[in-house]
PDB file of C-alpha atoms in Angstrom:
ATOM      1  CA  MET A   1     106.306  82.261 122.537  1.00  0.00           C
ATOM      2  CA  LYS A   2     109.202  81.069 120.432  1.00  0.00           C
ATOM      3  CA  SER A   3     108.660  77.790 121.504  1.00  0.00           C
ATOM      4  CA  LYS A   4     104.912  77.640 120.740  1.00  0.00           C
ATOM      5  CA  SER A   5     105.536  79.419 117.258  1.00  0.00           C
ATOM      6  CA  LEU A   6     107.998  76.308 116.577  1.00  0.00           C
ATOM      7  CA  ILE A   7     105.869  73.703 117.382  1.00  0.00           C
ATOM      8  CA  LEU A   8     103.171  75.443 115.761  1.00  0.00           C
ATOM      9  CA  THR A   9     105.272  75.394 112.686  1.00  0.00           C
ATOM     10  CA  LEU A  10     106.503  72.062 112.891  1.00  0.00           C
ATOM     11  CA  GLY A  11     102.863  70.908 113.676  1.00  0.00           C
ATOM     12  CA  MET A  12     101.693  72.580 110.189  1.00  0.00           C
ATOM     13  CA  SER A  13     104.681  70.897 108.234  1.00  0.00           C
ATOM     14  CA  LEU A  14     103.830  67.512 109.291  1.00  0.00           C
ATOM     15  CA  LEU A  15      99.917  67.947 108.531  1.00  0.00           C
ATOM     16  CA  LEU A  16     101.203  69.077 105.052  1.00  0.00           C
ATOM     17  CA  VAL A  17     103.263  66.005 104.773  1.00  0.00           C
ATOM     18  CA  LEU A  18     100.753  63.872 105.897  1.00  0.00           C
ATOM     19  CA  LEU A  19      97.955  65.084 103.607  1.00  0.00           C
ATOM     20  CA  ALA A  20     100.313  65.175 100.817  1.00  0.00           C
ATOM     21  CA  ALA A  21     100.982  61.248 101.252  1.00  0.00           C
ATOM     22  CA  CYS A  22      97.404  60.729 101.186  1.00  0.00           C
ATOM     23  CA  GLY A  23      96.922  62.439  98.428  1.00  0.00           C
ATOM     24  CA  ASN A  24      99.385  60.444  96.111  1.00  0.00           C
ATOM     25  CA  ALA A  25      98.125  57.193  97.515  1.00  0.00           C
ATOM     26  CA  GLU A  26      94.524  58.096  96.678  1.00  0.00           C
ATOM     27  CA  GLY A  27      95.514  59.354  93.152  1.00  0.00           C
ATOM     28  CA  SER A  28      98.192  56.853  92.078  1.00  0.00           C
ATOM     29  CA  GLU A  29      99.366  53.237  92.162  1.00  0.00           C
ATOM     30  CA  ASN A  30     102.755  51.532  91.424  1.00  0.00           C
ATOM     31  CA  ASN A  31     103.149  49.914  88.391  1.00  0.00           C
ATOM     32  CA  GLY A  32     105.552  47.035  89.746  1.00  0.00           C
ATOM     33  CA  ASP A  33     108.512  48.892  88.374  1.00  0.00           C
ATOM     34  CA  GLY A  34     108.918  51.475  91.269  1.00  0.00           C
ATOM     35  CA  GLU A  35     107.238  54.073  89.270  1.00  0.00           C
ATOM     36  CA  GLU A  36     103.360  55.475  90.213  1.00  0.00           C
ATOM     37  CA  SER A  37     100.842  55.765  87.490  1.00  0.00           C
ATOM     38  CA  THR A  38      97.326  57.124  87.986  1.00  0.00           C
ATOM     39  CA  LYS A  39      94.188  55.327  89.040  1.00  0.00           C
ATOM     40  CA  GLU A  40      92.216  57.967  87.277  1.00  0.00           C
ATOM     41  CA  ILE A  41      91.010  57.566  83.762  1.00  0.00           C
ATOM     42  CA  MET A  42      90.547  60.369  81.533  1.00  0.00           C
ATOM     43  CA  VAL A  43      88.375  60.412  79.029  1.00  0.00           C
ATOM     44  CA  ASP A  44      86.811  63.212  77.007  1.00  0.00           C
ATOM     45  CA  GLY A  45      85.247  64.139  73.523  1.00  0.00           C
ATOM     46  CA  SER A  46      81.952  63.289  71.872  1.00  0.00           C
ATOM     47  CA  SER A  47      78.631  64.169  73.411  1.00  0.00           C
ATOM     48  CA  THR A  48      77.019  61.224  71.056  1.00  0.00           C
ATOM     49  CA  VAL A  49      79.453  58.855  72.292  1.00  0.00           C
ATOM     50  CA  PHE A  50      79.022  59.906  76.081  1.00  0.00           C
ATOM     51  CA  PRO A  51      75.826  58.119  77.232  1.00  0.00           C
ATOM     52  CA  ILE A  52      77.314  54.957  76.221  1.00  0.00           C
ATOM     53  CA  MET A  53      80.774  55.633  77.799  1.00  0.00           C
ATOM     54  CA  GLU A  54      78.523  56.903  80.822  1.00  0.00           C
ATOM     55  CA  ALA A  55      76.773  53.841  81.211  1.00  0.00           C
ATOM     56  CA  VAL A  56      79.986  51.793  81.192  1.00  0.00           C
ATOM     57  CA  ALA A  57      81.782  54.001  83.934  1.00  0.00           C
ATOM     58  CA  GLU A  58      79.054  53.451  86.107  1.00  0.00           C
ATOM     59  CA  GLU A  59      78.899  49.855  85.911  1.00  0.00           C
ATOM     60  CA  TYR A  60      82.681  49.796  85.833  1.00  0.00           C
ATOM     61  CA  GLN A  61      82.982  51.671  89.062  1.00  0.00           C
ATOM     62  CA  ALA A  62      80.073  49.796  90.869  1.00  0.00           C
ATOM     63  CA  ALA A  63      82.559  47.020  90.370  1.00  0.00           C
ATOM     64  CA  ASN A  64      85.574  48.453  91.059  1.00  0.00           C
ATOM     65  CA  PRO A  65      85.037  51.129  93.881  1.00  0.00           C
ATOM     66  CA  GLU A  66      88.479  52.114  93.903  1.00  0.00           C
ATOM     67  CA  ALA A  67      88.450  53.316  90.274  1.00  0.00           C
ATOM     68  CA  ARG A  68      87.769  56.814  89.045  1.00  0.00           C
ATOM     69  CA  VAL A  69      86.744  57.492  85.511  1.00  0.00           C
ATOM     70  CA  ASN A  70      86.395  61.003  84.893  1.00  0.00           C
ATOM     71  CA  ILE A  71      84.395  61.675  81.378  1.00  0.00           C
ATOM     72  CA  GLY A  72      84.297  65.145  80.100  1.00  0.00           C
ATOM     73  CA  VAL A  73      81.853  66.347  76.943  1.00  0.00           C
ATOM     74  CA  SER A  74      83.814  68.628  74.813  1.00  0.00           C
ATOM     75  CA  GLY A  75      82.811  67.551  71.608  1.00  0.00           C
ATOM     76  CA  SER A  76      84.744  65.124  69.114  1.00  0.00           C
ATOM     77  CA  GLY A  77      87.447  68.071  67.827  1.00  0.00           C
ATOM     78  CA  GLY A  78      87.679  69.508  71.654  1.00  0.00           C
ATOM     79  CA  GLY A  79      88.366  65.917  72.825  1.00  0.00           C
ATOM     80  CA  PHE A  80      90.965  65.091  70.499  1.00  0.00           C
ATOM     81  CA  GLU A  81      92.363  68.910  71.101  1.00  0.00           C
ATOM     82  CA  LYS A  82      93.159  67.199  74.820  1.00  0.00           C
ATOM     83  CA  PHE A  83      94.139  63.854  73.769  1.00  0.00           C
ATOM     84  CA  ILE A  84      96.621  65.582  71.396  1.00  0.00           C
ATOM     85  CA  ALA A  85      97.676  67.781  74.381  1.00  0.00           C
ATOM     86  CA  GLY A  86      98.257  64.616  76.522  1.00  0.00           C
ATOM     87  CA  GLU A  87      95.292  65.434  78.957  1.00  0.00           C
ATOM     88  CA  THR A  88      93.324  62.158  78.463  1.00  0.00           C
ATOM     89  CA  HIS A  89      93.615  58.596  77.533  1.00  0.00           C
ATOM     90  CA  ILE A  90      90.687  57.779  76.040  1.00  0.00           C
ATOM     91  CA  SER A  91      88.979  60.349  73.108  1.00  0.00           C
ATOM     92  CA  ASN A  92      85.495  59.862  72.165  1.00  0.00           C
ATOM     93  CA  ALA A  93      84.690  60.753  68.814  1.00  0.00           C
ATOM     94  CA  SER A  94      81.322  60.735  66.678  1.00  0.00           C
ATOM     95  CA  ARG A  95      83.729  61.369  63.549  1.00  0.00           C
ATOM     96  CA  PRO A  96      86.820  59.755  62.342  1.00  0.00           C
ATOM     97  CA  ILE A  97      89.743  61.276  63.308  1.00  0.00           C
ATOM     98  CA  LYS A  98      91.094  64.182  60.749  1.00  0.00           C
ATOM     99  CA  GLU A  99      94.253  64.285  59.116  1.00  0.00           C
ATOM    100  CA  ASP A 100      95.598  67.313  60.640  1.00  0.00           C
ATOM    101  CA  GLU A 101      94.882  65.788  64.129  1.00  0.00           C
ATOM    102  CA  LYS A 102      96.619  62.771  62.935  1.00  0.00           C
ATOM    103  CA  ALA A 103      99.657  64.653  62.036  1.00  0.00           C
ATOM    104  CA  LEU A 104      99.595  66.393  65.534  1.00  0.00           C
ATOM    105  CA  LEU A 105      99.594  63.218  67.372  1.00  0.00           C
ATOM    106  CA  GLU A 106     102.239  62.106  65.129  1.00  0.00           C
ATOM    107  CA  GLU A 107     104.502  65.403  65.950  1.00  0.00           C
ATOM    108  CA  ASN A 108     103.675  65.032  69.536  1.00  0.00           C
ATOM    109  CA  GLY A 109     104.968  60.865  69.491  1.00  0.00           C
ATOM    110  CA  ILE A 110     101.520  59.871  70.599  1.00  0.00           C
ATOM    111  CA  GLU A 111     100.347  56.374  68.947  1.00  0.00           C
ATOM    112  CA  TYR A 112      96.701  55.314  69.309  1.00  0.00           C
ATOM    113  CA  THR A 113      94.238  52.727  68.292  1.00  0.00           C
ATOM    114  CA  GLU A 114      90.828  53.451  66.622  1.00  0.00           C
ATOM    115  CA  ILE A 115      87.901  51.509  67.862  1.00  0.00           C
ATOM    116  CA  GLU A 116      84.579  51.347  66.742  1.00  0.00           C
ATOM    117  CA  VAL A 117      81.861  50.970  69.901  1.00  0.00           C
ATOM    118  CA  ALA A 118      78.859  51.281  68.352  1.00  0.00           C
ATOM    119  CA  LEU A 119      76.376  52.628  65.220  1.00  0.00           C
ATOM    120  CA  ASP A 120      74.308  55.765  65.839  1.00  0.00           C
ATOM    121  CA  GLY A 121      71.509  57.190  63.189  1.00  0.00           C
ATOM    122  CA  LEU A 122      71.933  60.816  63.043  1.00  0.00           C
ATOM    123  CA  SER A 123      68.045  61.876  63.955  1.00  0.00           C
ATOM    124  CA  ILE A 124      66.431  64.978  62.416  1.00  0.00           C
ATOM    125  CA  VAL A 125      63.717  66.162  64.636  1.00  0.00           C
ATOM    126  CA  VAL A 126      61.030  68.833  65.007  1.00  0.00           C
ATOM    127  CA  ASN A 127      58.664  69.734  67.821  1.00  0.00           C
ATOM    128  CA  LYS A 128      55.900  66.819  68.439  1.00  0.00           C
ATOM    129  CA  GLU A 129      52.930  69.215  67.465  1.00  0.00           C
ATOM    130  CA  ASN A 130      54.662  69.705  63.967  1.00  0.00           C
ATOM    131  CA  ASP A 131      51.852  67.958  61.874  1.00  0.00           C
ATOM    132  CA  TRP A 132      52.979  68.868  58.464  1.00  0.00           C
ATOM    133  CA  VAL A 133      56.777  67.681  58.324  1.00  0.00           C
ATOM    134  CA  ASP A 134      56.277  63.949  57.171  1.00  0.00           C
ATOM    135  CA  GLN A 135      59.646  63.349  55.339  1.00  0.00           C
ATOM    136  CA  LEU A 136      62.728  65.250  54.097  1.00  0.00           C
ATOM    137  CA  THR A 137      65.093  65.030  51.241  1.00  0.00           C
ATOM    138  CA  VAL A 138      68.765  65.738  51.799  1.00  0.00           C
ATOM    139  CA  GLU A 139      68.482  68.357  49.087  1.00  0.00           C
ATOM    140  CA  GLU A 140      65.730  69.902  51.332  1.00  0.00           C
ATOM    141  CA  LEU A 141      67.863  69.847  54.311  1.00  0.00           C
ATOM    142  CA  THR A 142      70.634  71.668  52.322  1.00  0.00           C
ATOM    143  CA  LYS A 143      68.212  74.423  51.280  1.00  0.00           C
ATOM    144  CA  MET A 144      66.992  74.565  54.663  1.00  0.00           C
ATOM    145  CA  TRP A 145      70.485  74.635  56.624  1.00  0.00           C
ATOM    146  CA  SER A 146      72.666  76.423  54.178  1.00  0.00           C
ATOM    147  CA  GLU A 147      73.153  80.334  54.803  1.00  0.00           C
ATOM    148  CA  ASP A 148      72.643  80.932  51.205  1.00  0.00           C
ATOM    149  CA  GLY A 149      69.693  78.447  50.612  1.00  0.00           C
ATOM    150  CA  GLY A 150      67.089  81.171  50.917  1.00  0.00           C
ATOM    151  CA  VAL A 151      64.912  79.524  53.394  1.00  0.00           C
ATOM    152  CA  LYS A 152      62.950  81.524  56.231  1.00  0.00           C
ATOM    153  CA  THR A 153      59.613  79.666  56.433  1.00  0.00           C
ATOM    154  CA  TRP A 154      58.490  76.403  56.310  1.00  0.00           C
ATOM    155  CA  ALA A 155      56.587  77.206  53.234  1.00  0.00           C
ATOM    156  CA  ASP A 156      60.041  78.151  51.558  1.00  0.00           C
ATOM    157  CA  VAL A 157      61.087  74.499  51.936  1.00  0.00           C
ATOM    158  CA  ARG A 158      57.643  72.556  50.292  1.00  0.00           C
ATOM    159  CA  GLU A 159      54.615  74.392  48.807  1.00  0.00           C
ATOM    160  CA  GLY A 160      51.690  73.862  51.295  1.00  0.00           C
ATOM    161  CA  TRP A 161      53.821  73.936  54.265  1.00  0.00           C
ATOM    162  CA  PRO A 162      53.058  76.803  56.698  1.00  0.00           C
ATOM    163  CA  GLU A 163      54.673  80.394  56.209  1.00  0.00           C
ATOM    164  CA  LYS A 164      56.160  80.280  59.929  1.00  0.00           C
ATOM    165  CA  GLU A 165      59.566  81.065  60.784  1.00  0.00           C
ATOM    166  CA  ILE A 166      61.880  77.981  61.431  1.00  0.00           C
ATOM    167  CA  LYS A 167      63.993  77.974  64.428  1.00  0.00           C
ATOM    168  CA  PHE A 168      67.158  76.452  63.857  1.00  0.00           C
ATOM    169  CA  TYR A 169      69.195  74.335  66.574  1.00  0.00           C
ATOM    170  CA  SER A 170      72.628  72.846  65.900  1.00  0.00           C
ATOM    171  CA  PRO A 171      75.486  71.065  67.738  1.00  0.00           C
ATOM    172  CA  GLY A 172      78.508  73.217  68.320  1.00  0.00           C
ATOM    173  CA  ALA A 173      81.122  73.397  65.835  1.00  0.00           C
ATOM    174  CA  ASP A 174      83.560  71.173  67.643  1.00  0.00           C
ATOM    175  CA  SER A 175      81.020  68.507  67.864  1.00  0.00           C
ATOM    176  CA  GLY A 176      81.606  65.364  65.593  1.00  0.00           C
ATOM    177  CA  THR A 177      78.166  65.531  64.834  1.00  0.00           C
ATOM    178  CA  PHE A 178      78.149  69.053  63.231  1.00  0.00           C
ATOM    179  CA  ASP A 179      81.006  67.966  61.131  1.00  0.00           C
ATOM    180  CA  TYR A 180      79.066  64.542  59.974  1.00  0.00           C
ATOM    181  CA  PHE A 181      76.059  66.596  59.090  1.00  0.00           C
ATOM    182  CA  SER A 182      78.316  69.534  57.242  1.00  0.00           C
ATOM    183  CA  GLU A 183      79.944  66.733  55.279  1.00  0.00           C
ATOM    184  CA  VAL A 184      76.723  65.029  54.095  1.00  0.00           C
ATOM    185  CA  VAL A 185      74.372  68.091  54.198  1.00  0.00           C
ATOM    186  CA  LEU A 186      76.295  71.210  53.441  1.00  0.00           C
ATOM    187  CA  GLY A 187      79.179  70.008  51.675  1.00  0.00           C
ATOM    188  CA  ASP A 188      81.383  73.388  50.712  1.00  0.00           C
ATOM    189  CA  ALA A 189      78.271  75.871  52.138  1.00  0.00           C
ATOM    190  CA  GLN A 190      78.393  77.483  55.633  1.00  0.00           C
ATOM    191  CA  ILE A 191      75.770  76.887  57.979  1.00  0.00           C
ATOM    192  CA  ARG A 192      73.006  79.616  58.503  1.00  0.00           C
ATOM    193  CA  GLN A 193      74.248  82.230  61.123  1.00  0.00           C
ATOM    194  CA  ASP A 194      70.815  82.399  62.782  1.00  0.00           C
ATOM    195  CA  ALA A 195      71.109  78.728  63.786  1.00  0.00           C
ATOM    196  CA  SER A 196      71.675  78.552  67.894  1.00  0.00           C
ATOM    197  CA  LEU A 197      74.696  76.080  68.448  1.00  0.00           C
ATOM    198  CA  SER A 198      75.376  74.102  71.593  1.00  0.00           C
ATOM    199  CA  GLU A 199      77.672  71.498  72.515  1.00  0.00           C
ATOM    200  CA  ASP A 200      75.117  70.199  75.051  1.00  0.00           C
ATOM    201  CA  ASP A 201      72.455  67.898  73.063  1.00  0.00           C
ATOM    202  CA  ASN A 202      70.011  68.483  76.014  1.00  0.00           C
ATOM    203  CA  VAL A 203      70.032  72.115  75.036  1.00  0.00           C
ATOM    204  CA  LEU A 204      69.112  71.252  71.678  1.00  0.00           C
ATOM    205  CA  VAL A 205      66.268  68.758  72.842  1.00  0.00           C
ATOM    206  CA  GLN A 206      65.151  71.812  74.919  1.00  0.00           C
ATOM    207  CA  GLY A 207      65.292  74.119  72.291  1.00  0.00           C
ATOM    208  CA  VAL A 208      63.092  71.958  69.876  1.00  0.00           C
ATOM    209  CA  THR A 209      60.525  71.201  72.749  1.00  0.00           C
ATOM    210  CA  GLY A 210      59.963  74.767  73.176  1.00  0.00           C
ATOM    211  CA  SER A 211      59.438  75.971  69.694  1.00  0.00           C
ATOM    212  CA  LEU A 212      56.655  74.674  67.305  1.00  0.00           C
ATOM    213  CA  ASN A 213      58.876  75.642  64.395  1.00  0.00           C
ATOM    214  CA  GLY A 214      62.228  74.222  65.544  1.00  0.00           C
ATOM    215  CA  ILE A 215      64.265  71.822  64.141  1.00  0.00           C
ATOM    216  CA  SER A 216      67.644  70.111  64.944  1.00  0.00           C
ATOM    217  CA  TYR A 217      69.585  66.856  64.620  1.00  0.00           C
ATOM    218  CA  PHE A 218      71.672  64.607  66.988  1.00  0.00           C
ATOM    219  CA  GLY A 219      72.410  61.199  67.671  1.00  0.00           C
ATOM    220  CA  TYR A 220      69.624  58.619  68.017  1.00  0.00           C
ATOM    221  CA  ALA A 221      70.051  58.050  71.875  1.00  0.00           C
ATOM    222  CA  TYR A 222      69.067  61.571  72.567  1.00  0.00           C
ATOM    223  CA  TYR A 223      66.075  61.188  70.247  1.00  0.00           C
ATOM    224  CA  ALA A 224      65.088  57.657  72.157  1.00  0.00           C
ATOM    225  CA  GLU A 225      65.520  59.117  75.396  1.00  0.00           C
ATOM    226  CA  ASN A 226      63.034  62.101  74.466  1.00  0.00           C
ATOM    227  CA  LYS A 227      60.738  60.583  71.652  1.00  0.00           C
ATOM    228  CA  ASP A 228      57.555  61.264  73.796  1.00  0.00           C
ATOM    229  CA  ASN A 229      58.611  65.066  73.316  1.00  0.00           C
ATOM    230  CA  LEU A 230      59.992  64.919  69.972  1.00  0.00           C
ATOM    231  CA  LYS A 231      58.697  63.945  66.397  1.00  0.00           C
ATOM    232  CA  VAL A 232      61.750  62.337  64.366  1.00  0.00           C
ATOM    233  CA  VAL A 233      61.730  63.185  60.567  1.00  0.00           C
ATOM    234  CA  PRO A 234      61.693  60.325  58.309  1.00  0.00           C
ATOM    235  CA  ILE A 235      64.591  60.752  55.830  1.00  0.00           C
ATOM    236  CA  VAL A 236      64.632  59.915  51.994  1.00  0.00           C
ATOM    237  CA  ASN A 237      67.413  57.401  51.098  1.00  0.00           C
ATOM    238  CA  SER A 238      69.543  56.640  48.228  1.00  0.00           C
ATOM    239  CA  ASP A 239      66.676  54.075  47.002  1.00  0.00           C
ATOM    240  CA  GLY A 240      63.946  57.133  46.872  1.00  0.00           C
ATOM    241  CA  GLU A 241      62.462  55.492  50.351  1.00  0.00           C
ATOM    242  CA  ALA A 242      61.579  57.681  53.217  1.00  0.00           C
ATOM    243  CA  VAL A 243      63.106  55.704  56.173  1.00  0.00           C
ATOM    244  CA  THR A 244      62.806  56.632  60.199  1.00  0.00           C
ATOM    245  CA  PRO A 245      65.636  55.940  62.165  1.00  0.00           C
ATOM    246  CA  SER A 246      65.564  52.388  64.308  1.00  0.00           C
ATOM    247  CA  GLN A 247      67.837  49.972  65.323  1.00  0.00           C
ATOM    248  CA  GLU A 248      66.956  48.048  62.283  1.00  0.00           C
ATOM    249  CA  THR A 249      67.191  50.800  59.699  1.00  0.00           C
ATOM    250  CA  ILE A 250      70.785  51.819  61.234  1.00  0.00           C
ATOM    251  CA  GLN A 251      72.198  48.487  61.236  1.00  0.00           C
ATOM    252  CA  SER A 252      71.009  47.500  57.522  1.00  0.00           C
ATOM    253  CA  GLY A 253      72.251  50.672  56.558  1.00  0.00           C
ATOM    254  CA  GLU A 254      68.853  51.579  54.739  1.00  0.00           C
ATOM    255  CA  TYR A 255      68.860  54.873  57.088  1.00  0.00           C
ATOM    256  CA  ASN A 256      71.235  56.402  55.050  1.00  0.00           C
ATOM    257  CA  PRO A 257      73.028  58.579  54.791  1.00  0.00           C
ATOM    258  CA  PHE A 258      72.978  59.085  58.356  1.00  0.00           C
ATOM    259  CA  SER A 259      73.926  55.892  59.675  1.00  0.00           C
ATOM    260  CA  ARG A 260      77.334  56.255  61.296  1.00  0.00           C
ATOM    261  CA  PRO A 261      79.923  54.433  63.664  1.00  0.00           C
ATOM    262  CA  LEU A 262      81.066  55.673  66.935  1.00  0.00           C
ATOM    263  CA  PHE A 263      84.566  55.728  67.901  1.00  0.00           C
ATOM    264  CA  ILE A 264      86.825  55.685  70.811  1.00  0.00           C
ATOM    265  CA  TYR A 265      90.458  56.203  70.356  1.00  0.00           C
ATOM    266  CA  VAL A 266      92.602  54.977  72.957  1.00  0.00           C
ATOM    267  CA  LYS A 267      96.399  55.965  73.688  1.00  0.00           C
ATOM    268  CA  ASN A 268      98.514  53.050  73.078  1.00  0.00           C
ATOM    269  CA  GLU A 269     101.022  53.895  75.663  1.00  0.00           C
ATOM    270  CA  ALA A 270      98.344  54.573  78.245  1.00  0.00           C
ATOM    271  CA  LEU A 271      97.416  50.638  78.189  1.00  0.00           C
ATOM    272  CA  GLN A 272     100.710  49.878  79.860  1.00  0.00           C
ATOM    273  CA  ASN A 273      98.655  51.664  82.955  1.00  0.00           C
ATOM    274  CA  ASP A 274      96.690  48.756  84.608  1.00  0.00           C
ATOM    275  CA  SER A 275      93.976  51.110  85.116  1.00  0.00           C
ATOM    276  CA  VAL A 276      93.414  52.216  81.803  1.00  0.00           C
ATOM    277  CA  TYR A 277      93.795  48.781  80.154  1.00  0.00           C
ATOM    278  CA  GLU A 278      91.236  47.114  82.782  1.00  0.00           C
ATOM    279  CA  PHE A 279      88.288  50.023  81.820  1.00  0.00           C
ATOM    280  CA  THR A 280      89.272  49.766  77.785  1.00  0.00           C
ATOM    281  CA  LYS A 281      88.834  45.948  78.475  1.00  0.00           C
ATOM    282  CA  TYR A 282      85.705  46.246  80.347  1.00  0.00           C
ATOM    283  CA  THR A 283      84.208  48.901  77.860  1.00  0.00           C
ATOM    284  CA  LEU A 284      85.047  46.615  75.027  1.00  0.00           C
ATOM    285  CA  GLU A 285      83.220  43.560  76.551  1.00  0.00           C
ATOM    286  CA  ASN A 286      79.922  45.818  77.680  1.00  0.00           C
ATOM    287  CA  ALA A 287      80.098  48.524  74.768  1.00  0.00           C
ATOM    288  CA  GLY A 288      77.456  46.330  72.737  1.00  0.00           C
ATOM    289  CA  GLU A 289      75.276  45.908  75.824  1.00  0.00           C
ATOM    290  CA  MET A 290      75.287  49.372  76.909  1.00  0.00           C
ATOM    291  CA  ALA A 291      74.780  50.786  73.248  1.00  0.00           C
ATOM    292  CA  LYS A 292      71.708  49.174  72.994  1.00  0.00           C
ATOM    293  CA  ALA A 293      70.560  50.401  76.591  1.00  0.00           C
ATOM    294  CA  VAL A 294      70.960  54.080  75.756  1.00  0.00           C
ATOM    295  CA  GLY A 295      69.329  53.636  72.256  1.00  0.00           C
ATOM    296  CA  TYR A 296      72.492  53.111  69.723  1.00  0.00           C
ATOM    297  CA  VAL A 297      73.103  50.021  67.739  1.00  0.00           C
ATOM    298  CA  ALA A 298      75.540  47.225  68.824  1.00  0.00           C
ATOM    299  CA  LYS A 299      78.625  45.967  66.689  1.00  0.00           C
ATOM    300  CA  PRO A 300      78.752  42.392  66.032  1.00  0.00           C
ATOM    301  CA  GLU A 301      80.451  40.825  68.738  1.00  0.00           C
ATOM    302  CA  SER A 302      83.159  39.571  66.468  1.00  0.00           C
ATOM    303  CA  LYS A 303      84.328  43.189  65.914  1.00  0.00           C
ATOM    304  CA  TYR A 304      84.605  43.624  69.790  1.00  0.00           C
ATOM    305  CA  GLU A 305      86.491  40.517  70.010  1.00  0.00           C
ATOM    306  CA  GLU A 306      89.040  41.780  67.483  1.00  0.00           C
ATOM    307  CA  ALA A 307      89.276  44.865  69.600  1.00  0.00           C
ATOM    308  CA  LEU A 308      90.060  43.256  72.877  1.00  0.00           C
ATOM    309  CA  GLN A 309      92.859  41.023  71.045  1.00  0.00           C
ATOM    310  CA  LYS A 310      94.444  44.328  69.837  1.00  0.00           C
ATOM    311  CA  ILE A 311      94.397  46.001  73.278  1.00  0.00           C
ATOM    312  CA  ASP A 312      96.022  42.861  75.053  1.00  0.00           C
ATOM    313  CA  GLU A 313      98.583  43.022  72.386  1.00  0.00           C
ATOM    314  CA  LEU A 314      99.307  46.795  73.071  1.00  0.00           C
ATOM    315  CA  ALA A 315      99.238  45.792  76.856  1.00  0.00           C
ATOM    316  CA  GLY A 316     101.339  43.023  76.844  1.00  0.00           C
ATOM    317  CA  LYS A 317      98.900  40.689  78.137  1.00  0.00           C
TER     318      LYS A 317
END
């Protein structure tokens, strides 16, 4: 009995060693200096940037079957938290990094590179059957979305609109879209407490499509993907013209103040890892095409080339 027990114990030990070896081989690669580095590329952050990076990752993994790209959607703020904690190689953001985030990265000894991958037009949307909202001003949006704005119904926004209670759907507080909208529209005011918040833009789309009196805002790609079920609202710009977001008006800046850049932040040290470097390079080579494919606006090709030169220098290529 003892011999059988010993054989069983030895067999289990050998199996565990083999499994560990297999797991190590699948999850790591040798960098040439005898040290192992992960083959998995960790990305997290903005739900607005997600469609671009998801499309890039799918194409990259199709061309590189051994690659594993893990893309999370924690919002711009949540993504930066993971970036600061050393949990990710790349952070997606629909707003520039904040000063306190910069300070925490410096405190942790993390150097990074900011790269603009596309342009977006933050889109204000209402229900498809809404036939009274033909345009909105930033001042009206401020009145609507502020906690102390005094707006409950559409009639409170503009005379002649129906006395129907408005249902508000907003990105969550960790979202860069929330930050951008708050900066442009709310200023120092607080967002209304009855707004339904979600980090998932698809939840916001469902909220508005399911409510005749719903209103929300999110990246242009999510509107473009759901334009048959939503109505986008023209916004009065700095020239006093009501402008609808489109590839042309976002690129020209005519759709203001809601045209904005989209970013990825890459850890400089991570670019020493061939897997991270190759994926970042592939992203910059294809970001413009993928941005247009999912409904955003590409940057000029020269901007992607400048960024490619920068990552080559950082990677020592």
